[in-house]
Amino acid sequence: MTFLTNNRWNYDVFLSFRGEDTRYGFTGHLYDVLCRKGFNTFIDDNLHRREEISVELLRSIESSMISIIVFSENYASSTWCLNELVKSRNHGQMVLPVFYEVDPSEVRKQKRKFGVALAKHEEKFKDKVESWRAALTKAADLSGFPYKDSCTESEIVFIQRIIKEISSTISNRMQLFVAKYPVGIDSRVEAIELLSDMKSNDVCMVGIHGIGGVGKSTITKAVYNRIADRFEGSCFLENVGEKSGTNDGVIQLQDTLLSKILGDRNLKVDNIPEEINRIKDKLCHIRVLLVLDDVDESKKIDKCNWFASGSRIIITTRDKQVLTTLGKDHPIYEVKELNQCEARDLFCLHAFQTNKLQEDYSKIAEQIIHYANGRPLALKIIGSDLCGKSIREWESASGRYKDIPHEKIQEKLKISYDGLGKIKKDIFLDIACFFKGFYKDYVVNILDACNLDPEYGIGKLIDKCLITVDQFGQLSMHDLLQQMGREIVQQELEELGNRSRIWCYKDAFEVLTRNMGSNKIRSIVLRLAKPITVKLHAKAFKRMKNLKMLIVCNVSICGELKYLPNGLRWLDWPEFSFPLPSTFCPQQLVVLNMPCSHIRLEMLFKQELNLSYCKNLVEVHESIGFLYKLQRWDLEDCENLQILPRSLMLKSLECFYLKGCSRLEKFPNIQPKMNCLVVLELQKSGIRELSSSIGYLTGLMRLDLYDCQNLRDLEFDFLMKPNYFPALKYLDLYGTNIVTIPKSISRFTRLEALRINNCKQLREIPMLPQSIRRVYAMNCVLLDPQSSSRLLSQKQHINGSTQSSTLLSHQDILSSSLFDDFESKIEGSGSDDEDNDGDIRLPGNEIPKWFNHVSVGNSIFFWVGRKLPKFVICIALELEAQIGGFGSEVYLSINGCEKICINSISIPHRALQNKFNDSNPFEHNHINVICKIKEWSNTSYSLEPRNLTAIIKGLAVHVECICCPRKSGTLYSPLPSARHGGRSSSVPDNTEA
């Protein structure tokens, strides 16, 4: 059984670029990041291109969702690149131009090297030049990404912007989930596509109608998947009838429409009438595919005279009369029930996991199939419900289905619900009332807090086809099932205050303002698209003794609440305007999420406590210090926080964030058994002292004391304690007042990174542990030269034994954070990988004698055999560069053509060896190291019009090469005027330099 609407993309991204310009620089870096982010990316590795594109490459272009065109100065000199550009423009992909070191106007108007190159092509390819010029002009007119060395961002940040755009685009172009078993869909899809007249350039609106559960939405999703790539923008709006019934719903629909078609998630809707005109203005020039699913009133369908030519609008509804406004010129398609053969196949696939009836069940199965009346929704739910059950159970179910008329499909669907256990019923009703369209992981966390075993329960609901999870991880269910679930809640009791769940703003407003609550209410979820302020009854929650879940978004209250239920498990109310009630003591609370609120804590919580950016938080109650289940505690930027519990006995705590708590001066005493804490962030806090009890944190891997300027030198005594922090990997002492790092630091046998930049009192660094990979010690103005010499000598020893390609610098050349990848480090095994690179940055401008290649310029070369050995690079800079404001990029060139940036994006030695192997090395290979200096202006990255190369005082490499004997010796001496290597490095006699 096949399905016509499978995704036609084999690749997410196709890279078109001029190899000699960017293959081993920008494009290589972009390709690496794309692959690491999980994008299936095609890059042409053929270094010897012909004039015409191969058939295989053409197929790759056609099967790529996005083409990234990297325009560099020599791009137009390649007919291969120009042909790729034309093909990309002609095959319906999104084209994303990147203008690398060229101005878009040069491409658009074919100026400078673009003009010169095309003029040369006129002689040999006169018949193609016109199409090349047109393609260049159209590509340059697109919204793209310009980059120059003088721009205000680094190359890494620039690449991250491109990645963000690609992520958004691919998310918008992802195929919609259609059905587990798409029986009977193909023929209906073909019929609707025929009615849509895709060859016509007119605007066409197609109406699709049919009874509930007959498969209108499913079929329309399949149509959408099949034709969406033929339009400049596309959007599938679900549940239009339900959502358009309120202003908030209309705003949500308009938000989705603009963000999906224009690909900008930051577009926000504020005013409905104004936005209607804005939408028309934005979309009237774009050929779009728009689906309005489940429309219930004809007034919700606009005329199509403002859509761009070639656009298609598809509308689904249960009521044929809704489509009368389309007029006679627009076709209407009625979705019929499945025929007997299709119905049997679909039922059997769900009931028996095959499209063949089991002989023992054939008679009773035919009866049940008849009761479903050809409706796919009923067939799959009934079939899934009966799957694996005995014939006796089938016969019992058949008797119940027999007595229900065909038109009362919800009653048939409810039989499957009635067969669920209590917990699964609660999960189903919570999803129907609150969480349709939400991410499964988010919902699982909430329901797990309410002791509903959601992982198992949701899995069972999926098995019974009562809910689905799409490719984005979002929960969904058929609107008939959602309607059924909500009706079950509404039928519990007539009075609002006695129902188990409140989800509608109108109902919630009535219950909370008139104090109508009762102990029957279990959950209230109130989310609004726009902020409002309401006046709640002060005791609105007084009677809700069994309230477990309270989620409020975009609702502010006018006065304080006198009561909140102590049985709450999940409390989510951002920007809560007042203190919490003094009587509130939620012993069972699992998650409190109240960022940007005005609260004082005098209560208990469990598992996760996020109070970041609570500007008015001053004190945390003592009881918080004894929450043995608390795992994550975030108090970041609580700038007025002054008092924490005196003691912490948080046995399960893993992460504790106090960054930016500038008025917090005292850190609590740590009680034994807090060995789960992995991350402790105190950066920019006001902490003045650390108790000796901090040594109980035996599992600590990351300690961040960045810019803790109130800490006195004696507070760093913890570094001398014999049993403290045996698992420590990352230590950040940036900007602190430490004077001496004690010799006992060598006992931290797992320490990989030490940051001591800007420690202006620091005088001495001892021998560090053998595990050390990165040391950052810039602007340590009092650091003695012996410390630098000792550290460099140690680095020589480590590099010679275990480490891979290592960058050793006398200046802080990178701006990235030392700890950006900490979470992935502690989860993976990267810390034990001997292939990691290293980085040391120290004050001074002298090169150790153990380097066997030295140059006084900004480049240096050496010769190697067929294997690239490990190496160390040292850059000595003038004093002004060591103070700050300068950055550098180091490139490796192989035999004059391979050019790899080895410090902008960290490349381990194994990857360098692979790139070296890919270059088809000779017996003797010429390796050139080039250093480029750039100047920073505050946080901006800009190249000044002056000779920055002069800042480089010396460049050196230590490597086991084939052009000189291996040197030893670790004395630290002034930079010599010449030494083995450099631009006049020795070359073997039988090798041509």
PDB file of N, CA and C in Angstrom, residues 328-409:
ATOM      1  N   LYS A 328     -20.373  30.393  -7.941  1.00  0.00           N
ATOM      2  CA  LYS A 328     -20.391  29.275  -8.885  1.00  0.00           C
ATOM      3  C   LYS A 328     -19.038  29.030  -9.556  1.00  0.00           C
ATOM      4  N   ASP A 329     -18.157  30.020  -9.515  1.00  0.00           N
ATOM      5  CA  ASP A 329     -16.881  29.879 -10.222  1.00  0.00           C
ATOM      6  C   ASP A 329     -15.870  29.016  -9.465  1.00  0.00           C
ATOM      7  N   HIS A 330     -16.152  28.713  -8.228  1.00  0.00           N
ATOM      8  CA  HIS A 330     -15.193  27.965  -7.409  1.00  0.00           C
ATOM      9  C   HIS A 330     -15.743  26.583  -7.085  1.00  0.00           C
ATOM     10  N   PRO A 331     -14.950  25.542  -7.327  1.00  0.00           N
ATOM     11  CA  PRO A 331     -15.452  24.165  -7.197  1.00  0.00           C
ATOM     12  C   PRO A 331     -15.669  23.742  -5.748  1.00  0.00           C
ATOM     13  N   ILE A 332     -16.566  22.790  -5.553  1.00  0.00           N
ATOM     14  CA  ILE A 332     -16.867  22.226  -4.235  1.00  0.00           C
ATOM     15  C   ILE A 332     -16.764  20.714  -4.337  1.00  0.00           C
ATOM     16  N   TYR A 333     -16.138  20.121  -3.331  1.00  0.00           N
ATOM     17  CA  TYR A 333     -15.940  18.661  -3.314  1.00  0.00           C
ATOM     18  C   TYR A 333     -16.576  18.084  -2.043  1.00  0.00           C
ATOM     19  N   GLU A 334     -17.392  17.054  -2.219  1.00  0.00           N
ATOM     20  CA  GLU A 334     -17.997  16.383  -1.075  1.00  0.00           C
ATOM     21  C   GLU A 334     -17.203  15.112  -0.761  1.00  0.00           C
ATOM     22  N   VAL A 335     -16.767  14.985   0.497  1.00  0.00           N
ATOM     23  CA  VAL A 335     -16.047  13.795   0.930  1.00  0.00           C
ATOM     24  C   VAL A 335     -17.073  12.738   1.326  1.00  0.00           C
ATOM     25  N   LYS A 336     -17.071  11.648   0.619  1.00  0.00           N
ATOM     26  CA  LYS A 336     -18.000  10.549   0.893  1.00  0.00           C
ATOM     27  C   LYS A 336     -17.371   9.561   1.874  1.00  0.00           C
ATOM     28  N   GLU A 337     -18.229   8.762   2.493  1.00  0.00           N
ATOM     29  CA  GLU A 337     -17.742   7.715   3.375  1.00  0.00           C
ATOM     30  C   GLU A 337     -16.915   6.707   2.587  1.00  0.00           C
ATOM     31  N   LEU A 338     -16.089   5.953   3.287  1.00  0.00           N
ATOM     32  CA  LEU A 338     -15.304   4.909   2.639  1.00  0.00           C
ATOM     33  C   LEU A 338     -16.230   3.827   2.096  1.00  0.00           C
ATOM     34  N   ASN A 339     -15.866   3.269   0.940  1.00  0.00           N
ATOM     35  CA  ASN A 339     -16.668   2.142   0.431  1.00  0.00           C
ATOM     36  C   ASN A 339     -16.388   0.904   1.285  1.00  0.00           C
ATOM     37  N   GLN A 340     -17.118  -0.145   1.006  1.00  0.00           N
ATOM     38  CA  GLN A 340     -17.050  -1.332   1.862  1.00  0.00           C
ATOM     39  C   GLN A 340     -15.643  -1.919   1.913  1.00  0.00           C
ATOM     40  N   CYS A 341     -14.981  -1.957   0.779  1.00  0.00           N
ATOM     41  CA  CYS A 341     -13.630  -2.524   0.718  1.00  0.00           C
ATOM     42  C   CYS A 341     -12.642  -1.668   1.503  1.00  0.00           C
ATOM     43  N   GLU A 342     -12.715  -0.326   1.314  1.00  0.00           N
ATOM     44  CA  GLU A 342     -11.817   0.589   2.030  1.00  0.00           C
ATOM     45  C   GLU A 342     -12.069   0.529   3.533  1.00  0.00           C
ATOM     46  N   ALA A 343     -13.359   0.475   3.918  1.00  0.00           N
ATOM     47  CA  ALA A 343     -13.707   0.421   5.331  1.00  0.00           C
ATOM     48  C   ALA A 343     -13.153  -0.848   5.980  1.00  0.00           C
ATOM     49  N   ARG A 344     -13.263  -1.960   5.277  1.00  0.00           N
ATOM     50  CA  ARG A 344     -12.760  -3.228   5.813  1.00  0.00           C
ATOM     51  C   ARG A 344     -11.243  -3.161   5.992  1.00  0.00           C
ATOM     52  N   ASP A 345     -10.538  -2.607   4.997  1.00  0.00           N
ATOM     53  CA  ASP A 345      -9.076  -2.504   5.091  1.00  0.00           C
ATOM     54  C   ASP A 345      -8.654  -1.647   6.282  1.00  0.00           C
ATOM     55  N   LEU A 346      -9.291  -0.481   6.442  1.00  0.00           N
ATOM     56  CA  LEU A 346      -8.906   0.429   7.519  1.00  0.00           C
ATOM     57  C   LEU A 346      -9.208  -0.189   8.881  1.00  0.00           C
ATOM     58  N   PHE A 347     -10.372  -0.793   9.021  1.00  0.00           N
ATOM     59  CA  PHE A 347     -10.725  -1.420  10.297  1.00  0.00           C
ATOM     60  C   PHE A 347      -9.749  -2.542  10.648  1.00  0.00           C
ATOM     61  N   CYS A 348      -9.450  -3.393   9.689  1.00  0.00           N
ATOM     62  CA  CYS A 348      -8.564  -4.534   9.941  1.00  0.00           C
ATOM     63  C   CYS A 348      -7.154  -4.091  10.311  1.00  0.00           C
ATOM     64  N   LEU A 349      -6.673  -3.007   9.666  1.00  0.00           N
ATOM     65  CA  LEU A 349      -5.335  -2.518   9.985  1.00  0.00           C
ATOM     66  C   LEU A 349      -5.240  -2.075  11.438  1.00  0.00           C
ATOM     67  N   HIS A 350      -6.317  -1.517  11.975  1.00  0.00           N
ATOM     68  CA  HIS A 350      -6.309  -1.080  13.369  1.00  0.00           C
ATOM     69  C   HIS A 350      -6.649  -2.212  14.328  1.00  0.00           C
ATOM     70  N   ALA A 351      -7.527  -3.121  13.907  1.00  0.00           N
ATOM     71  CA  ALA A 351      -7.963  -4.191  14.813  1.00  0.00           C
ATOM     72  C   ALA A 351      -7.019  -5.388  14.804  1.00  0.00           C
ATOM     73  N   PHE A 352      -6.431  -5.695  13.625  1.00  0.00           N
ATOM     74  CA  PHE A 352      -5.594  -6.895  13.485  1.00  0.00           C
ATOM     75  C   PHE A 352      -4.163  -6.578  13.061  1.00  0.00           C
ATOM     76  N   GLN A 353      -3.835  -5.288  12.823  1.00  0.00           N
ATOM     77  CA  GLN A 353      -2.507  -4.875  12.350  1.00  0.00           C
ATOM     78  C   GLN A 353      -2.183  -5.452  10.974  1.00  0.00           C
ATOM     79  N   THR A 354      -3.209  -5.820  10.223  1.00  0.00           N
ATOM     80  CA  THR A 354      -3.084  -6.289   8.839  1.00  0.00           C
ATOM     81  C   THR A 354      -4.394  -5.990   8.141  1.00  0.00           C
ATOM     82  N   ASN A 355      -4.363  -5.916   6.813  1.00  0.00           N
ATOM     83  CA  ASN A 355      -5.611  -5.598   6.112  1.00  0.00           C
ATOM     84  C   ASN A 355      -6.442  -6.834   5.785  1.00  0.00           C
ATOM     85  N   LYS A 356      -6.135  -7.955   6.418  1.00  0.00           N
ATOM     86  CA  LYS A 356      -6.888  -9.196   6.222  1.00  0.00           C
ATOM     87  C   LYS A 356      -7.716  -9.503   7.467  1.00  0.00           C
ATOM     88  N   LEU A 357      -8.988  -9.873   7.260  1.00  0.00           N
ATOM     89  CA  LEU A 357      -9.836 -10.276   8.370  1.00  0.00           C
ATOM     90  C   LEU A 357      -9.387 -11.621   8.928  1.00  0.00           C
ATOM     91  N   GLN A 358      -9.338 -11.751  10.254  1.00  0.00           N
ATOM     92  CA  GLN A 358      -9.073 -13.051  10.848  1.00  0.00           C
ATOM     93  C   GLN A 358     -10.348 -13.883  10.766  1.00  0.00           C
ATOM     94  N   GLU A 359     -10.195 -15.095  10.352  1.00  0.00           N
ATOM     95  CA  GLU A 359     -11.352 -15.928  10.012  1.00  0.00           C
ATOM     96  C   GLU A 359     -12.334 -16.050  11.176  1.00  0.00           C
ATOM     97  N   ASP A 360     -11.847 -16.257  12.392  1.00  0.00           N
ATOM     98  CA  ASP A 360     -12.729 -16.444  13.542  1.00  0.00           C
ATOM     99  C   ASP A 360     -13.537 -15.193  13.855  1.00  0.00           C
ATOM    100  N   TYR A 361     -13.018 -14.037  13.449  1.00  0.00           N
ATOM    101  CA  TYR A 361     -13.661 -12.770  13.778  1.00  0.00           C
ATOM    102  C   TYR A 361     -14.441 -12.187  12.595  1.00  0.00           C
ATOM    103  N   SER A 362     -14.443 -12.847  11.468  1.00  0.00           N
ATOM    104  CA  SER A 362     -14.937 -12.222  10.231  1.00  0.00           C
ATOM    105  C   SER A 362     -16.400 -11.797  10.331  1.00  0.00           C
ATOM    106  N   LYS A 363     -17.261 -12.654  10.906  1.00  0.00           N
ATOM    107  CA  LYS A 363     -18.686 -12.339  10.942  1.00  0.00           C
ATOM    108  C   LYS A 363     -18.966 -11.152  11.846  1.00  0.00           C
ATOM    109  N   ILE A 364     -18.440 -11.195  13.069  1.00  0.00           N
ATOM    110  CA  ILE A 364     -18.681 -10.098  14.008  1.00  0.00           C
ATOM    111  C   ILE A 364     -17.995  -8.820  13.526  1.00  0.00           C
ATOM    112  N   ALA A 365     -16.835  -8.951  12.847  1.00  0.00           N
ATOM    113  CA  ALA A 365     -16.126  -7.775  12.325  1.00  0.00           C
ATOM    114  C   ALA A 365     -16.959  -7.079  11.258  1.00  0.00           C
ATOM    115  N   GLU A 366     -17.592  -7.828  10.371  1.00  0.00           N
ATOM    116  CA  GLU A 366     -18.411  -7.240   9.311  1.00  0.00           C
ATOM    117  C   GLU A 366     -19.571  -6.451   9.918  1.00  0.00           C
ATOM    118  N   GLN A 367     -20.132  -6.976  11.027  1.00  0.00           N
ATOM    119  CA  GLN A 367     -21.229  -6.251  11.678  1.00  0.00           C
ATOM    120  C   GLN A 367     -20.740  -4.910  12.223  1.00  0.00           C
ATOM    121  N   ILE A 368     -19.608  -4.946  12.897  1.00  0.00           N
ATOM    122  CA  ILE A 368     -19.082  -3.717  13.500  1.00  0.00           C
ATOM    123  C   ILE A 368     -18.686  -2.716  12.426  1.00  0.00           C
ATOM    124  N   ILE A 369     -18.099  -3.190  11.338  1.00  0.00           N
ATOM    125  CA  ILE A 369     -17.741  -2.300  10.224  1.00  0.00           C
ATOM    126  C   ILE A 369     -18.990  -1.611   9.685  1.00  0.00           C
ATOM    127  N   HIS A 370     -20.084  -2.362   9.616  1.00  0.00           N
ATOM    128  CA  HIS A 370     -21.350  -1.785   9.141  1.00  0.00           C
ATOM    129  C   HIS A 370     -21.812  -0.677  10.087  1.00  0.00           C
ATOM    130  N   TYR A 371     -21.664  -0.899  11.417  1.00  0.00           N
ATOM    131  CA  TYR A 371     -22.116   0.110  12.375  1.00  0.00           C
ATOM    132  C   TYR A 371     -21.313   1.405  12.263  1.00  0.00           C
ATOM    133  N   ALA A 372     -20.067   1.311  11.805  1.00  0.00           N
ATOM    134  CA  ALA A 372     -19.235   2.519  11.658  1.00  0.00           C
ATOM    135  C   ALA A 372     -19.660   3.357  10.467  1.00  0.00           C
ATOM    136  N   ASN A 373     -20.422   2.788   9.551  1.00  0.00           N
ATOM    137  CA  ASN A 373     -21.013   3.528   8.423  1.00  0.00           C
ATOM    138  C   ASN A 373     -19.966   4.225   7.548  1.00  0.00           C
ATOM    139  N   GLY A 374     -18.810   3.584   7.402  1.00  0.00           N
ATOM    140  CA  GLY A 374     -17.805   4.112   6.480  1.00  0.00           C
ATOM    141  C   GLY A 374     -17.059   5.333   6.959  1.00  0.00           C
ATOM    142  N   ARG A 375     -17.196   5.713   8.229  1.00  0.00           N
ATOM    143  CA  ARG A 375     -16.485   6.892   8.749  1.00  0.00           C
ATOM    144  C   ARG A 375     -15.114   6.464   9.272  1.00  0.00           C
ATOM    145  N   PRO A 376     -14.046   7.009   8.704  1.00  0.00           N
ATOM    146  CA  PRO A 376     -12.698   6.605   9.117  1.00  0.00           C
ATOM    147  C   PRO A 376     -12.445   6.788  10.614  1.00  0.00           C
ATOM    148  N   LEU A 377     -12.928   7.884  11.194  1.00  0.00           N
ATOM    149  CA  LEU A 377     -12.685   8.132  12.613  1.00  0.00           C
ATOM    150  C   LEU A 377     -13.265   7.007  13.464  1.00  0.00           C
ATOM    151  N   ALA A 378     -14.522   6.618  13.180  1.00  0.00           N
ATOM    152  CA  ALA A 378     -15.160   5.544  13.946  1.00  0.00           C
ATOM    153  C   ALA A 378     -14.462   4.211  13.704  1.00  0.00           C
ATOM    154  N   LEU A 379     -14.072   3.945  12.469  1.00  0.00           N
ATOM    155  CA  LEU A 379     -13.415   2.669  12.137  1.00  0.00           C
ATOM    156  C   LEU A 379     -12.092   2.513  12.885  1.00  0.00           C
ATOM    157  N   LYS A 380     -11.296   3.565  12.918  1.00  0.00           N
ATOM    158  CA  LYS A 380      -9.981   3.422  13.559  1.00  0.00           C
ATOM    159  C   LYS A 380     -10.093   3.398  15.083  1.00  0.00           C
ATOM    160  N   ILE A 381     -11.037   4.143  15.671  1.00  0.00           N
ATOM    161  CA  ILE A 381     -11.179   4.139  17.122  1.00  0.00           C
ATOM    162  C   ILE A 381     -11.790   2.830  17.610  1.00  0.00           C
ATOM    163  N   ILE A 382     -12.822   2.359  16.918  1.00  0.00           N
ATOM    164  CA  ILE A 382     -13.433   1.080  17.311  1.00  0.00           C
ATOM    165  C   ILE A 382     -12.447  -0.062  17.089  1.00  0.00           C
ATOM    166  N   GLY A 383     -11.772  -0.058  15.937  1.00  0.00           N
ATOM    167  CA  GLY A 383     -10.801  -1.111  15.654  1.00  0.00           C
ATOM    168  C   GLY A 383      -9.680  -1.131  16.670  1.00  0.00           C
ATOM    169  N   SER A 384      -9.153   0.038  17.019  1.00  0.00           N
ATOM    170  CA  SER A 384      -8.067   0.114  18.007  1.00  0.00           C
ATOM    171  C   SER A 384      -8.537  -0.324  19.387  1.00  0.00           C
ATOM    172  N   ASP A 385      -9.784   0.009  19.720  1.00  0.00           N
ATOM    173  CA  ASP A 385     -10.327  -0.373  21.020  1.00  0.00           C
ATOM    174  C   ASP A 385     -10.478  -1.887  21.148  1.00  0.00           C
ATOM    175  N   LEU A 386     -10.830  -2.566  20.041  1.00  0.00           N
ATOM    176  CA  LEU A 386     -11.067  -4.012  20.069  1.00  0.00           C
ATOM    177  C   LEU A 386      -9.793  -4.825  19.829  1.00  0.00           C
ATOM    178  N   CYS A 387      -8.736  -4.162  19.429  1.00  0.00           N
ATOM    179  CA  CYS A 387      -7.505  -4.877  19.091  1.00  0.00           C
ATOM    180  C   CYS A 387      -7.015  -5.710  20.285  1.00  0.00           C
ATOM    181  N   GLY A 388      -6.810  -6.994  20.047  1.00  0.00           N
ATOM    182  CA  GLY A 388      -6.292  -7.884  21.084  1.00  0.00           C
ATOM    183  C   GLY A 388      -7.334  -8.444  22.023  1.00  0.00           C
ATOM    184  N   LYS A 389      -8.611  -8.095  21.839  1.00  0.00           N
ATOM    185  CA  LYS A 389      -9.666  -8.580  22.736  1.00  0.00           C
ATOM    186  C   LYS A 389     -10.291  -9.870  22.208  1.00  0.00           C
ATOM    187  N   SER A 390     -10.967 -10.571  23.095  1.00  0.00           N
ATOM    188  CA  SER A 390     -11.573 -11.861  22.741  1.00  0.00           C
ATOM    189  C   SER A 390     -12.850 -11.677  21.931  1.00  0.00           C
ATOM    190  N   ILE A 391     -13.331 -12.772  21.303  1.00  0.00           N
ATOM    191  CA  ILE A 391     -14.566 -12.709  20.518  1.00  0.00           C
ATOM    192  C   ILE A 391     -15.736 -12.322  21.409  1.00  0.00           C
ATOM    193  N   ARG A 392     -15.744 -12.807  22.657  1.00  0.00           N
ATOM    194  CA  ARG A 392     -16.835 -12.468  23.572  1.00  0.00           C
ATOM    195  C   ARG A 392     -16.875 -10.970  23.821  1.00  0.00           C
ATOM    196  N   GLU A 393     -15.710 -10.344  23.969  1.00  0.00           N
ATOM    197  CA  GLU A 393     -15.667  -8.893  24.164  1.00  0.00           C
ATOM    198  C   GLU A 393     -16.125  -8.168  22.904  1.00  0.00           C
ATOM    199  N   TRP A 394     -15.779  -8.716  21.740  1.00  0.00           N
ATOM    200  CA  TRP A 394     -16.243  -8.132  20.478  1.00  0.00           C
ATOM    201  C   TRP A 394     -17.765  -8.203  20.390  1.00  0.00           C
ATOM    202  N   GLU A 395     -18.321  -9.306  20.771  1.00  0.00           N
ATOM    203  CA  GLU A 395     -19.778  -9.478  20.685  1.00  0.00           C
ATOM    204  C   GLU A 395     -20.491  -8.529  21.638  1.00  0.00           C
ATOM    205  N   SER A 396     -19.919  -8.336  22.836  1.00  0.00           N
ATOM    206  CA  SER A 396     -20.519  -7.404  23.791  1.00  0.00           C
ATOM    207  C   SER A 396     -20.501  -5.984  23.238  1.00  0.00           C
ATOM    208  N   ALA A 397     -19.364  -5.590  22.644  1.00  0.00           N
ATOM    209  CA  ALA A 397     -19.255  -4.248  22.066  1.00  0.00           C
ATOM    210  C   ALA A 397     -20.221  -4.087  20.898  1.00  0.00           C
ATOM    211  N   SER A 398     -20.357  -5.129  20.094  1.00  0.00           N
ATOM    212  CA  SER A 398     -21.257  -5.060  18.932  1.00  0.00           C
ATOM    213  C   SER A 398     -22.686  -4.763  19.356  1.00  0.00           C
ATOM    214  N   GLY A 399     -23.107  -5.372  20.476  1.00  0.00           N
ATOM    215  CA  GLY A 399     -24.464  -5.120  20.962  1.00  0.00           C
ATOM    216  C   GLY A 399     -24.673  -3.662  21.334  1.00  0.00           C
ATOM    217  N   ARG A 400     -23.644  -3.025  21.890  1.00  0.00           N
ATOM    218  CA  ARG A 400     -23.770  -1.611  22.251  1.00  0.00           C
ATOM    219  C   ARG A 400     -23.774  -0.712  21.013  1.00  0.00           C
ATOM    220  N   TYR A 401     -22.940  -1.028  20.037  1.00  0.00           N
ATOM    221  CA  TYR A 401     -22.900  -0.222  18.805  1.00  0.00           C
ATOM    222  C   TYR A 401     -24.210  -0.354  18.015  1.00  0.00           C
ATOM    223  N   LYS A 402     -24.822  -1.514  18.088  1.00  0.00           N
ATOM    224  CA  LYS A 402     -26.019  -1.792  17.282  1.00  0.00           C
ATOM    225  C   LYS A 402     -27.156  -0.849  17.625  1.00  0.00           C
ATOM    226  N   ASP A 403     -27.259  -0.463  18.905  1.00  0.00           N
ATOM    227  CA  ASP A 403     -28.388   0.349  19.362  1.00  0.00           C
ATOM    228  C   ASP A 403     -28.201   1.845  19.150  1.00  0.00           C
ATOM    229  N   ILE A 404     -27.033   2.243  18.599  1.00  0.00           N
ATOM    230  CA  ILE A 404     -26.768   3.672  18.394  1.00  0.00           C
ATOM    231  C   ILE A 404     -26.965   4.024  16.919  1.00  0.00           C
ATOM    232  N   PRO A 405     -27.821   5.017  16.618  1.00  0.00           N
ATOM    233  CA  PRO A 405     -28.047   5.406  15.218  1.00  0.00           C
ATOM    234  C   PRO A 405     -26.752   5.883  14.556  1.00  0.00           C
ATOM    235  N   HIS A 406     -26.708   5.753  13.225  1.00  0.00           N
ATOM    236  CA  HIS A 406     -25.504   6.147  12.483  1.00  0.00           C
ATOM    237  C   HIS A 406     -25.107   7.595  12.737  1.00  0.00           C
ATOM    238  N   GLU A 407     -26.113   8.492  12.830  1.00  0.00           N
ATOM    239  CA  GLU A 407     -25.781   9.917  12.917  1.00  0.00           C
ATOM    240  C   GLU A 407     -25.216  10.309  14.278  1.00  0.00           C
ATOM    241  N   LYS A 408     -25.373   9.480  15.281  1.00  0.00           N
ATOM    242  CA  LYS A 408     -24.871   9.809  16.617  1.00  0.00           C
ATOM    243  C   LYS A 408     -23.485   9.202  16.808  1.00  0.00           C
ATOM    244  N   ILE A 409     -22.562   9.714  16.037  1.00  0.00           N
ATOM    245  CA  ILE A 409     -21.208   9.135  16.032  1.00  0.00           C
ATOM    246  C   ILE A 409     -20.506   9.334  17.365  1.00  0.00           C
TER     247      ILE A 409
END
